[in-house]
Amino acid sequence: MRSLKRVFSVLVFVVLTNAYGRGGDIIGNGGGLVESNFVHAYSQLSKIIKGCIKQSFCVEDPQERKDLIKIKNGALANAQNIKRLIFASEKSHPGLFYTHDVDKVRLAVTGLKADSPIYVNLDLLYKDENGREVPAMEYGEIVAILVHEAGHNVGLKNHTYLDYLGSLVRRFIETSVKTDRIQLNKVEFSLSFFKYFSQDKIADFWISWNEQEENISEYLYSKYSCEDGTKPTGIQYENYHQERLIQLEDVDVIPVNVWAKMICSDGVLTFTEYLDVKANLVYEKSTQDYSISLYFERF
């Protein structure tokens, strides 16, 4: 007999120093949605490239595969060194994003050493859309940019070639990542799913807003055990849907629901358990703070 439903909950309340702006620094770690996506992509770059390399449709040429493996290994070594990723403004620091071989302002620059910082141009991350500042690039483009810069960090110099390698990984990621943007009051939440073609992998599901990010997959893995007490070997997501805005006296809430397919194994047999995962996007009116609340139950 399967055990009764177990419900776990966590409230993640985050006070934002600037509830209405992205709060990016002139030089520093940045504070907006695009910056959060850069940080996430940087930390996951080796995993993303590895996923690409494993798919025959992603890269076929042996030399390209060899160079992507080199970039993957370099990215893996630096995955936790987020301080290498620096957001800066070309307007405030003229010449920072010019290189001698390309006569234009670049979106990102770095050096040819493994520990060279990667500078990202704050001026090009957002665009005006009907008087509202919105992201100027999607996750796949961010990944391609980081592949290019990480390629320089392992000694590759040719910009055109690195752009091409980045486009290969971008094509892979755009078939593997689904991103949904939800506007709550004046803040945009980004919900992203990174699926794998193999069932025995833990797919990523993360929510970003302003400078905050919550990795739902990491939370589920840390809190959930299969019926036999083991940890799941894979997580996949299905049936994602957003509900209507709920306006209460003190808060506005947008509920988001998704099923998590937990792949479990007792060493001999593989079996599946399903979770109903709920993420509430919350705006607290009295403090103008934004947060998310998470919980799940087995069904």
CSV table of C-alpha atoms in Angstrom, one decimal:
chain,number,residue,atom,x,y,z
A,1,MET,CA,0.0,0.0,0.0
A,2,ARG,CA,1.2,3.4,-0.8
A,3,SER,CA,1.5,5.7,2.1
A,4,LEU,CA,-0.9,8.6,2.8
A,5,LYS,CA,-0.3,11.9,1.1
A,6,ARG,CA,2.5,13.9,2.6
A,7,VAL,CA,2.4,17.6,2.4
A,8,PHE,CA,5.5,19.7,2.9
A,9,SER,CA,5.6,23.5,2.8
A,10,VAL,CA,8.1,26.3,2.8
A,11,LEU,CA,7.5,30.0,2.7
A,12,VAL,CA,10.2,32.0,1.0
A,13,PHE,CA,9.6,35.6,1.9
A,14,VAL,CA,12.1,38.0,0.4
A,15,VAL,CA,12.3,41.7,1.2
A,16,LEU,CA,13.5,43.6,-1.9
A,17,THR,CA,15.4,46.8,-1.4
A,18,ASN,CA,13.8,48.1,-4.5
A,19,ALA,CA,10.5,46.5,-5.2
A,20,TYR,CA,9.8,48.2,-8.4
A,21,GLY,CA,13.2,48.3,-10.1
A,22,ARG,CA,15.8,45.8,-11.2
A,23,GLY,CA,18.5,47.6,-9.1
A,24,GLY,CA,21.5,46.8,-11.2
A,25,ASP,CA,24.8,48.3,-10.2
A,26,ILE,CA,27.1,50.4,-12.4
A,27,ILE,CA,29.7,47.7,-11.7
A,28,GLY,CA,28.8,44.7,-9.5
A,29,ASN,CA,26.6,41.7,-9.4
A,30,GLY,CA,23.5,43.1,-11.0
A,31,GLY,CA,20.0,42.9,-9.7
A,32,GLY,CA,17.5,42.2,-12.4
A,33,LEU,CA,15.8,39.3,-14.1
A,34,VAL,CA,18.2,39.1,-17.0
A,35,GLU,CA,21.1,39.2,-14.5
A,36,SER,CA,19.5,36.3,-12.6
A,37,ASN,CA,19.3,34.3,-15.8
A,38,PHE,CA,22.9,35.0,-16.5
A,39,VAL,CA,23.9,33.8,-13.1
A,40,HIS,CA,21.8,30.7,-13.4
A,41,ALA,CA,23.0,29.9,-16.9
A,42,TYR,CA,26.6,30.4,-15.8
A,43,SER,CA,26.2,28.0,-12.9
A,44,GLN,CA,24.6,25.4,-15.1
A,45,LEU,CA,26.7,25.9,-18.2
A,46,SER,CA,28.7,22.7,-17.9
A,47,LYS,CA,25.5,20.7,-17.5
A,48,ILE,CA,23.8,22.3,-20.5
A,49,ILE,CA,26.8,21.7,-22.7
A,50,LYS,CA,27.0,18.1,-21.5
A,51,GLY,CA,23.4,17.7,-22.5
A,52,CYS,CA,24.1,19.1,-25.9
A,53,ILE,CA,27.1,16.9,-26.5
A,54,LYS,CA,25.1,13.7,-25.7
A,55,GLN,CA,22.6,14.5,-28.5
A,56,SER,CA,23.7,13.7,-32.0
A,57,PHE,CA,21.5,16.4,-33.5
A,58,CYS,CA,23.3,19.1,-31.4
A,59,VAL,CA,26.9,18.6,-32.6
A,60,GLU,CA,28.3,16.2,-35.2
A,61,ASP,CA,31.7,17.5,-36.1
A,62,PRO,CA,34.5,15.9,-34.1
A,63,GLN,CA,36.5,19.1,-33.6
A,64,GLU,CA,33.5,21.1,-32.5
A,65,ARG,CA,32.6,18.3,-30.1
A,66,LYS,CA,36.2,18.3,-28.7
A,67,ASP,CA,36.1,22.1,-28.2
A,68,LEU,CA,32.7,22.0,-26.5
A,69,ILE,CA,34.1,19.4,-24.2
A,70,LYS,CA,37.0,21.7,-23.4
A,71,ILE,CA,34.5,24.6,-22.7
A,72,LYS,CA,32.3,22.3,-20.6
A,73,ASN,CA,35.3,21.3,-18.4
A,74,GLY,CA,36.3,24.9,-18.0
A,75,ALA,CA,32.8,25.9,-17.1
A,76,LEU,CA,32.5,23.0,-14.6
A,77,ALA,CA,35.7,24.1,-12.8
A,78,ASN,CA,34.2,27.6,-12.4
A,79,ALA,CA,30.6,26.8,-11.9
A,80,GLN,CA,30.5,27.9,-8.3
A,81,ASN,CA,32.8,31.0,-8.8
A,82,ILE,CA,29.9,33.3,-9.6
A,83,LYS,CA,32.0,36.4,-8.7
A,84,ARG,CA,33.8,35.9,-12.0
A,85,LEU,CA,30.6,37.2,-13.6
A,86,ILE,CA,30.6,41.0,-13.4
A,87,PHE,CA,27.9,43.3,-14.7
A,88,ALA,CA,29.1,46.7,-15.8
A,89,SER,CA,27.9,49.7,-17.8
A,90,GLU,CA,29.8,50.8,-20.9
A,91,LYS,CA,28.2,54.2,-20.5
A,92,SER,CA,29.9,54.6,-17.1
A,93,HIS,CA,33.1,52.9,-18.2
A,94,PRO,CA,33.7,53.8,-21.9
A,95,GLY,CA,35.9,51.4,-23.7
A,96,LEU,CA,35.3,48.4,-21.4
A,97,PHE,CA,33.3,46.5,-24.0
A,98,TYR,CA,35.4,47.4,-27.0
A,99,THR,CA,38.0,44.9,-28.3
A,100,HIS,CA,40.7,45.7,-30.8
A,101,ASP,CA,39.5,43.2,-33.3
A,102,VAL,CA,35.8,44.2,-33.3
A,103,ASP,CA,34.8,47.8,-33.9
A,104,LYS,CA,31.6,47.7,-31.9
A,105,VAL,CA,30.3,47.6,-28.4
A,106,ARG,CA,30.1,44.0,-27.3
A,107,LEU,CA,27.6,42.5,-25.0
A,108,ALA,CA,30.2,40.6,-23.0
A,109,VAL,CA,34.0,40.5,-22.9
A,110,THR,CA,36.6,38.4,-21.1
A,111,GLY,CA,40.2,37.2,-21.3
A,112,LEU,CA,42.0,34.1,-22.5
A,113,LYS,CA,42.8,32.8,-19.0
A,114,ALA,CA,40.8,30.3,-17.0
A,115,ASP,CA,40.3,32.8,-14.2
A,116,SER,CA,39.6,35.8,-16.3
A,117,PRO,CA,36.4,37.6,-15.2
A,118,ILE,CA,33.5,37.8,-17.6
A,119,TYR,CA,32.1,41.3,-17.9
A,120,VAL,CA,28.5,41.7,-19.1
A,121,ASN,CA,27.2,45.0,-20.5
A,122,LEU,CA,24.3,46.2,-18.4
A,123,ASP,CA,23.3,48.7,-21.1
A,124,LEU,CA,22.2,46.0,-23.5
A,125,LEU,CA,20.3,43.7,-21.2
A,126,TYR,CA,16.9,45.5,-21.3
A,127,LYS,CA,14.8,47.4,-23.9
A,128,ASP,CA,11.9,49.8,-23.7
A,129,GLU,CA,8.5,48.4,-24.6
A,130,ASN,CA,5.7,50.9,-24.4
A,131,GLY,CA,7.4,52.7,-21.6
A,132,ARG,CA,8.2,49.6,-19.7
A,133,GLU,CA,11.7,48.1,-19.3
A,134,VAL,CA,11.7,44.4,-20.4
A,135,PRO,CA,14.4,41.8,-21.0
A,136,ALA,CA,16.2,42.2,-24.3
A,137,MET,CA,17.2,38.5,-24.6
A,138,GLU,CA,15.9,35.1,-23.9
A,139,TYR,CA,17.7,32.3,-21.9
A,140,GLY,CA,19.0,30.6,-25.0
A,141,GLU,CA,20.8,33.8,-26.2
A,142,ILE,CA,22.3,34.1,-22.7
A,143,VAL,CA,23.6,30.6,-22.9
A,144,ALA,CA,25.2,31.2,-26.3
A,145,ILE,CA,26.9,34.3,-25.0
A,146,LEU,CA,28.4,32.4,-22.1
A,147,VAL,CA,29.6,29.6,-24.3
A,148,HIS,CA,31.4,32.2,-26.4
A,149,GLU,CA,33.1,33.8,-23.4
A,150,ALA,CA,33.9,30.5,-21.7
A,151,GLY,CA,35.5,29.5,-25.0
A,152,HIS,CA,37.9,32.4,-24.7
A,153,ASN,CA,38.6,31.3,-21.1
A,154,VAL,CA,40.0,28.0,-22.4
A,155,GLY,CA,42.1,29.7,-25.1
A,156,LEU,CA,39.9,29.8,-28.1
A,157,LYS,CA,40.2,33.1,-30.0
A,158,ASN,CA,38.1,33.0,-33.1
A,159,HIS,CA,34.9,35.1,-32.4
A,160,THR,CA,33.0,33.7,-35.4
A,161,TYR,CA,33.7,30.1,-34.5
A,162,LEU,CA,32.7,30.7,-30.8
A,163,ASP,CA,29.5,32.3,-32.0
A,164,TYR,CA,28.8,29.2,-34.0
A,165,LEU,CA,29.5,26.9,-31.1
A,166,GLY,CA,27.2,29.1,-29.0
A,167,SER,CA,24.5,28.8,-31.6
A,168,LEU,CA,24.7,25.0,-31.4
A,169,VAL,CA,24.1,25.0,-27.7
A,170,ARG,CA,21.5,27.7,-28.0
A,171,ARG,CA,19.5,25.5,-30.5
A,172,PHE,CA,19.7,22.6,-28.1
A,173,ILE,CA,18.6,24.7,-25.1
A,174,GLU,CA,15.7,26.3,-27.0
A,175,THR,CA,14.3,22.8,-27.6
A,176,SER,CA,14.9,21.8,-24.0
A,177,VAL,CA,13.9,24.9,-22.0
A,178,LYS,CA,10.4,26.3,-21.7
A,179,THR,CA,10.2,29.8,-20.1
A,180,ASP,CA,7.0,31.5,-19.1
A,181,ARG,CA,6.9,35.1,-17.9
A,182,ILE,CA,4.2,36.2,-15.4
A,183,GLN,CA,3.6,39.9,-14.5
A,184,LEU,CA,2.5,40.5,-10.9
A,185,ASN,CA,2.0,44.1,-10.2
A,186,LYS,CA,5.2,45.8,-11.4
A,187,VAL,CA,7.5,42.8,-11.1
A,188,GLU,CA,8.0,40.1,-13.8
A,189,PHE,CA,8.5,36.5,-12.6
A,190,SER,CA,10.3,34.1,-15.0
A,191,LEU,CA,9.5,30.4,-14.7
A,192,SER,CA,11.8,28.1,-16.6
A,193,PHE,CA,11.9,24.4,-17.1
A,194,PHE,CA,15.0,22.6,-18.4
A,195,LYS,CA,13.9,19.1,-19.5
A,196,TYR,CA,16.1,16.2,-20.4
A,197,PHE,CA,15.5,13.6,-23.1
A,198,SER,CA,16.4,10.9,-20.6
A,199,GLN,CA,14.0,10.1,-17.8
A,200,ASP,CA,16.7,9.3,-15.3
A,201,LYS,CA,17.8,12.9,-15.0
A,202,ILE,CA,16.7,15.6,-12.7
A,203,ALA,CA,15.1,18.3,-14.8
A,204,ASP,CA,15.6,21.9,-13.6
A,205,PHE,CA,12.7,24.1,-12.7
A,206,TRP,CA,13.5,27.5,-11.3
A,207,ILE,CA,11.7,30.8,-10.7
A,208,SER,CA,13.4,34.2,-11.0
A,209,TRP,CA,12.2,37.6,-10.0
A,210,ASN,CA,14.3,40.7,-9.6
A,211,GLU,CA,17.5,39.6,-8.1
A,212,GLN,CA,16.0,36.5,-6.5
A,213,GLU,CA,15.9,32.9,-7.7
A,214,GLU,CA,14.4,29.7,-6.2
A,215,ASN,CA,15.3,26.3,-7.7
A,216,ILE,CA,12.2,24.1,-7.3
A,217,SER,CA,14.0,20.9,-8.3
A,218,GLU,CA,16.6,21.3,-5.7
A,219,TYR,CA,13.9,22.0,-3.1
A,220,LEU,CA,11.9,18.9,-4.1
A,221,TYR,CA,15.0,16.7,-4.1
A,222,SER,CA,16.0,17.8,-0.7
A,223,LYS,CA,12.5,17.4,0.8
A,224,TYR,CA,11.1,14.3,-0.9
A,225,SER,CA,11.9,10.6,-0.5
A,226,CYS,CA,10.4,7.8,-2.6
A,227,GLU,CA,8.0,5.4,-0.9
A,228,ASP,CA,10.9,3.0,-0.2
A,229,GLY,CA,12.9,5.7,1.5
A,230,THR,CA,15.4,6.3,-1.4
A,231,LYS,CA,16.0,9.6,-3.2
A,232,PRO,CA,14.5,10.0,-6.7
A,233,THR,CA,16.9,9.3,-9.6
A,234,GLY,CA,15.0,11.6,-12.0
A,235,ILE,CA,12.5,14.4,-12.0
A,236,GLN,CA,10.4,15.4,-15.0
A,237,TYR,CA,7.6,18.0,-15.2
A,238,GLU,CA,4.2,17.8,-16.8
A,239,ASN,CA,0.9,19.7,-17.0
A,240,TYR,CA,2.2,23.2,-16.1
A,241,HIS,CA,-0.6,25.8,-15.8
A,242,GLN,CA,-1.1,29.2,-14.4
A,243,GLU,CA,-4.3,30.2,-12.5
A,244,ARG,CA,-6.0,33.6,-12.4
A,245,LEU,CA,-4.9,36.4,-10.2
A,246,ILE,CA,-6.3,36.3,-6.6
A,247,GLN,CA,-6.7,39.7,-5.0
A,248,LEU,CA,-7.1,39.7,-1.3
A,249,GLU,CA,-7.1,42.6,1.2
A,250,ASP,CA,-3.4,42.2,2.1
A,251,VAL,CA,-1.9,40.3,-0.8
A,252,ASP,CA,-2.2,39.6,-4.5
A,253,VAL,CA,-1.4,36.0,-5.5
A,254,ILE,CA,-1.0,34.2,-8.8
A,255,PRO,CA,-1.1,30.4,-8.3
A,256,VAL,CA,1.1,28.2,-10.6
A,257,ASN,CA,0.6,24.4,-10.7
A,258,VAL,CA,2.7,21.6,-12.2
A,259,TRP,CA,3.0,17.9,-11.8
A,260,ALA,CA,6.4,16.5,-10.9
A,261,LYS,CA,7.1,13.0,-12.2
A,262,MET,CA,9.5,11.4,-9.7
A,263,ILE,CA,11.5,8.5,-11.0
A,264,CYS,CA,12.3,6.0,-8.2
A,265,SER,CA,14.3,2.8,-8.2
A,266,ASP,CA,14.9,0.1,-5.6
A,267,GLY,CA,17.9,-1.2,-7.4
A,268,VAL,CA,16.0,-3.7,-9.4
A,269,LEU,CA,12.7,-2.1,-10.5
A,270,THR,CA,12.0,1.5,-11.6
A,271,PHE,CA,8.7,3.0,-10.6
A,272,THR,CA,7.1,6.4,-10.9
A,273,GLU,CA,5.5,8.6,-8.2
A,274,TYR,CA,3.6,11.9,-9.0
A,275,LEU,CA,3.6,15.1,-7.0
A,276,ASP,CA,1.2,18.0,-7.4
A,277,VAL,CA,3.5,21.0,-7.0
A,278,LYS,CA,2.1,24.5,-6.2
A,279,ALA,CA,4.0,27.7,-6.3
A,280,ASN,CA,2.2,30.9,-5.3
A,281,LEU,CA,3.7,34.2,-6.6
A,282,VAL,CA,2.9,36.7,-3.9
A,283,TYR,CA,2.8,40.5,-3.6
A,284,GLU,CA,2.4,41.8,-0.1
A,285,LYS,CA,0.6,45.2,-0.3
A,286,SER,CA,1.6,46.7,3.0
A,287,THR,CA,5.3,46.2,2.5
A,288,GLN,CA,5.4,46.1,-1.3
A,289,ASP,CA,7.5,42.9,-1.0
A,290,TYR,CA,7.5,40.0,-3.5
A,291,SER,CA,7.9,36.3,-2.6
A,292,ILE,CA,6.9,32.8,-3.5
A,293,SER,CA,5.4,30.1,-1.4
A,294,LEU,CA,6.0,26.4,-2.3
A,295,TYR,CA,4.4,23.2,-1.3
A,296,PHE,CA,3.7,19.7,-2.8
A,297,GLU,CA,1.7,16.6,-2.2
A,298,ARG,CA,1.8,13.1,-3.6
A,299,PHE,CA,-1.2,11.8,-5.5
